[in-house]
mmCIF file of C-alpha atoms in Angstrom:
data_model
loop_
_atom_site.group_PDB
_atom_site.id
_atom_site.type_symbol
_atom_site.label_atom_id
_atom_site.label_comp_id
_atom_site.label_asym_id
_atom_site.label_seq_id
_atom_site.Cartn_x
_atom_site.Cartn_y
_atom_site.Cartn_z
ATOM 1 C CA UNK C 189 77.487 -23.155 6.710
ATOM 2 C CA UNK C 190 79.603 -20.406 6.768
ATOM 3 C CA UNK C 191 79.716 -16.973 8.362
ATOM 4 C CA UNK C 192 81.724 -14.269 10.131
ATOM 5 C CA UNK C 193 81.793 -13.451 13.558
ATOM 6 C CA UNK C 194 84.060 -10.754 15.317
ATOM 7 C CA UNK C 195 85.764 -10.487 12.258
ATOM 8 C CA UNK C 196 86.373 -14.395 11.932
ATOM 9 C CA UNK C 197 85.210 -16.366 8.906
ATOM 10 C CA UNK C 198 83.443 -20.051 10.967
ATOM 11 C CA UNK C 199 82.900 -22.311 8.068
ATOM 12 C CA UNK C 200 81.353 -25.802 8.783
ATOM 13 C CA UNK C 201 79.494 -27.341 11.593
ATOM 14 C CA UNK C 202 81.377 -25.438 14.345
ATOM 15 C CA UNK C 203 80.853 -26.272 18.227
ATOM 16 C CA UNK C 204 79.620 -23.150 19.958
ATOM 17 C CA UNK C 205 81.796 -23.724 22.355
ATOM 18 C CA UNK C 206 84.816 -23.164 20.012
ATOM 19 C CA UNK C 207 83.799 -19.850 18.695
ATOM 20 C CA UNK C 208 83.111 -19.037 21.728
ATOM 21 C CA UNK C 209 86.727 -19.740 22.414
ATOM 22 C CA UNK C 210 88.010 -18.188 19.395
ATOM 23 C CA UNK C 211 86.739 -14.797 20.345
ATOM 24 C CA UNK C 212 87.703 -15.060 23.976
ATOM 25 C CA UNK C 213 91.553 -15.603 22.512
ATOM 26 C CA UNK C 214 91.554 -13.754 19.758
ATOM 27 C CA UNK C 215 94.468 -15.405 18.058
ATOM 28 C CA UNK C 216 95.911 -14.271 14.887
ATOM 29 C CA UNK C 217 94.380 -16.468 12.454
ATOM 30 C CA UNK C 218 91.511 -16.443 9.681
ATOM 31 C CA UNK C 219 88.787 -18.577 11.812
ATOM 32 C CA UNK C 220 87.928 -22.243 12.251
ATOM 33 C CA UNK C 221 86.242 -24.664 9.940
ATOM 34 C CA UNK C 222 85.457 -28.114 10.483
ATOM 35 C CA UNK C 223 85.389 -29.716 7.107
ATOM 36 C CA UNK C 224 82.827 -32.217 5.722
ATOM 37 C CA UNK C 225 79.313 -33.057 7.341
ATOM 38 C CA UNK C 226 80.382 -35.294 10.568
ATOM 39 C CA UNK C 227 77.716 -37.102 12.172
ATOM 40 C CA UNK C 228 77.921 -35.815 15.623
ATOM 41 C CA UNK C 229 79.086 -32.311 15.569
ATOM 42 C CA UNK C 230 76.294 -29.469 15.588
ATOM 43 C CA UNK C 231 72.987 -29.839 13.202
ATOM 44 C CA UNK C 232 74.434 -33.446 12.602
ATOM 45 C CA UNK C 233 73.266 -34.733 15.624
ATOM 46 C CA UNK C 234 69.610 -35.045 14.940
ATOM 47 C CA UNK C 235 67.544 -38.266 15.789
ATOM 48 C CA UNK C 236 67.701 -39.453 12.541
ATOM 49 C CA UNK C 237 71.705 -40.562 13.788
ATOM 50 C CA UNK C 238 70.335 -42.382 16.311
ATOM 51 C CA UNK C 239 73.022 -40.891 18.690
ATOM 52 C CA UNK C 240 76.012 -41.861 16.975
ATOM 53 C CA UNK C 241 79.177 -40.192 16.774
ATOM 54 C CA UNK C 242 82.194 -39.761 14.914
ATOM 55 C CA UNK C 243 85.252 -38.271 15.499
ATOM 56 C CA UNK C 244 86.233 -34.811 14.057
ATOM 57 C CA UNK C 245 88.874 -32.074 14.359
ATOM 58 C CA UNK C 246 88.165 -27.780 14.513
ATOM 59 C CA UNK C 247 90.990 -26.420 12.513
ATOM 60 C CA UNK C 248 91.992 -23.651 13.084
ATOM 61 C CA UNK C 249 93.115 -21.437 9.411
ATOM 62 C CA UNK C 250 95.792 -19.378 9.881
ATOM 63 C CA UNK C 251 96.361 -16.187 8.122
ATOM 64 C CA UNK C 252 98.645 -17.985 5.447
ATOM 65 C CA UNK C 253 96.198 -20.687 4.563
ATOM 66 C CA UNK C 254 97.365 -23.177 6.730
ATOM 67 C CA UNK C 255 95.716 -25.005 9.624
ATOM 68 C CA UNK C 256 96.211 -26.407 12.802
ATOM 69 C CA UNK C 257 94.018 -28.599 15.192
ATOM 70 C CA UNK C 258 92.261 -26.091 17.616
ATOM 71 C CA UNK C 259 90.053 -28.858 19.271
ATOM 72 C CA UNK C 260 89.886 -32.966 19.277
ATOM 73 C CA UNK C 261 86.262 -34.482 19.227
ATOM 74 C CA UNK C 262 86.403 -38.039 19.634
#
């Protein structure tokens, strides 16, 4: 669940659309994780969840460690 694009680490189950995003602003940070296993965000969204959802956050790690919300999924 991890891996580096355009020079961004992406750890976690990441929306597309967010890295996507990311690379389109290139901000000054680290990358964007989205910590734990939420049911509902990408490759936790299978049938066996029977379409539920949960909410989550994409943080966005900045270059000293810290984060910030990038994106709200309720």
């Amino acid at each position: 669940h991890t891996a580096r694009v355009g020079g961004y680490a992406v750890e976690g189950h990441v929306p597309v659309r967010e890295i996507q995003r990311l690379l389109r602003e290139q901000p000054k940070a680290i990358g964007l994780t989205v910590p734990g296993m939420v049911v509902g965000s990408p490759g936790m969204d299978g049938p066996v969840y029977k379409g539920r959802k949960n909410p989550y956050e994409v943080l966005l790690v900045q270059p000293n460690g810290e984060t910030s919300v990038y994106q709200k999924y309720l």
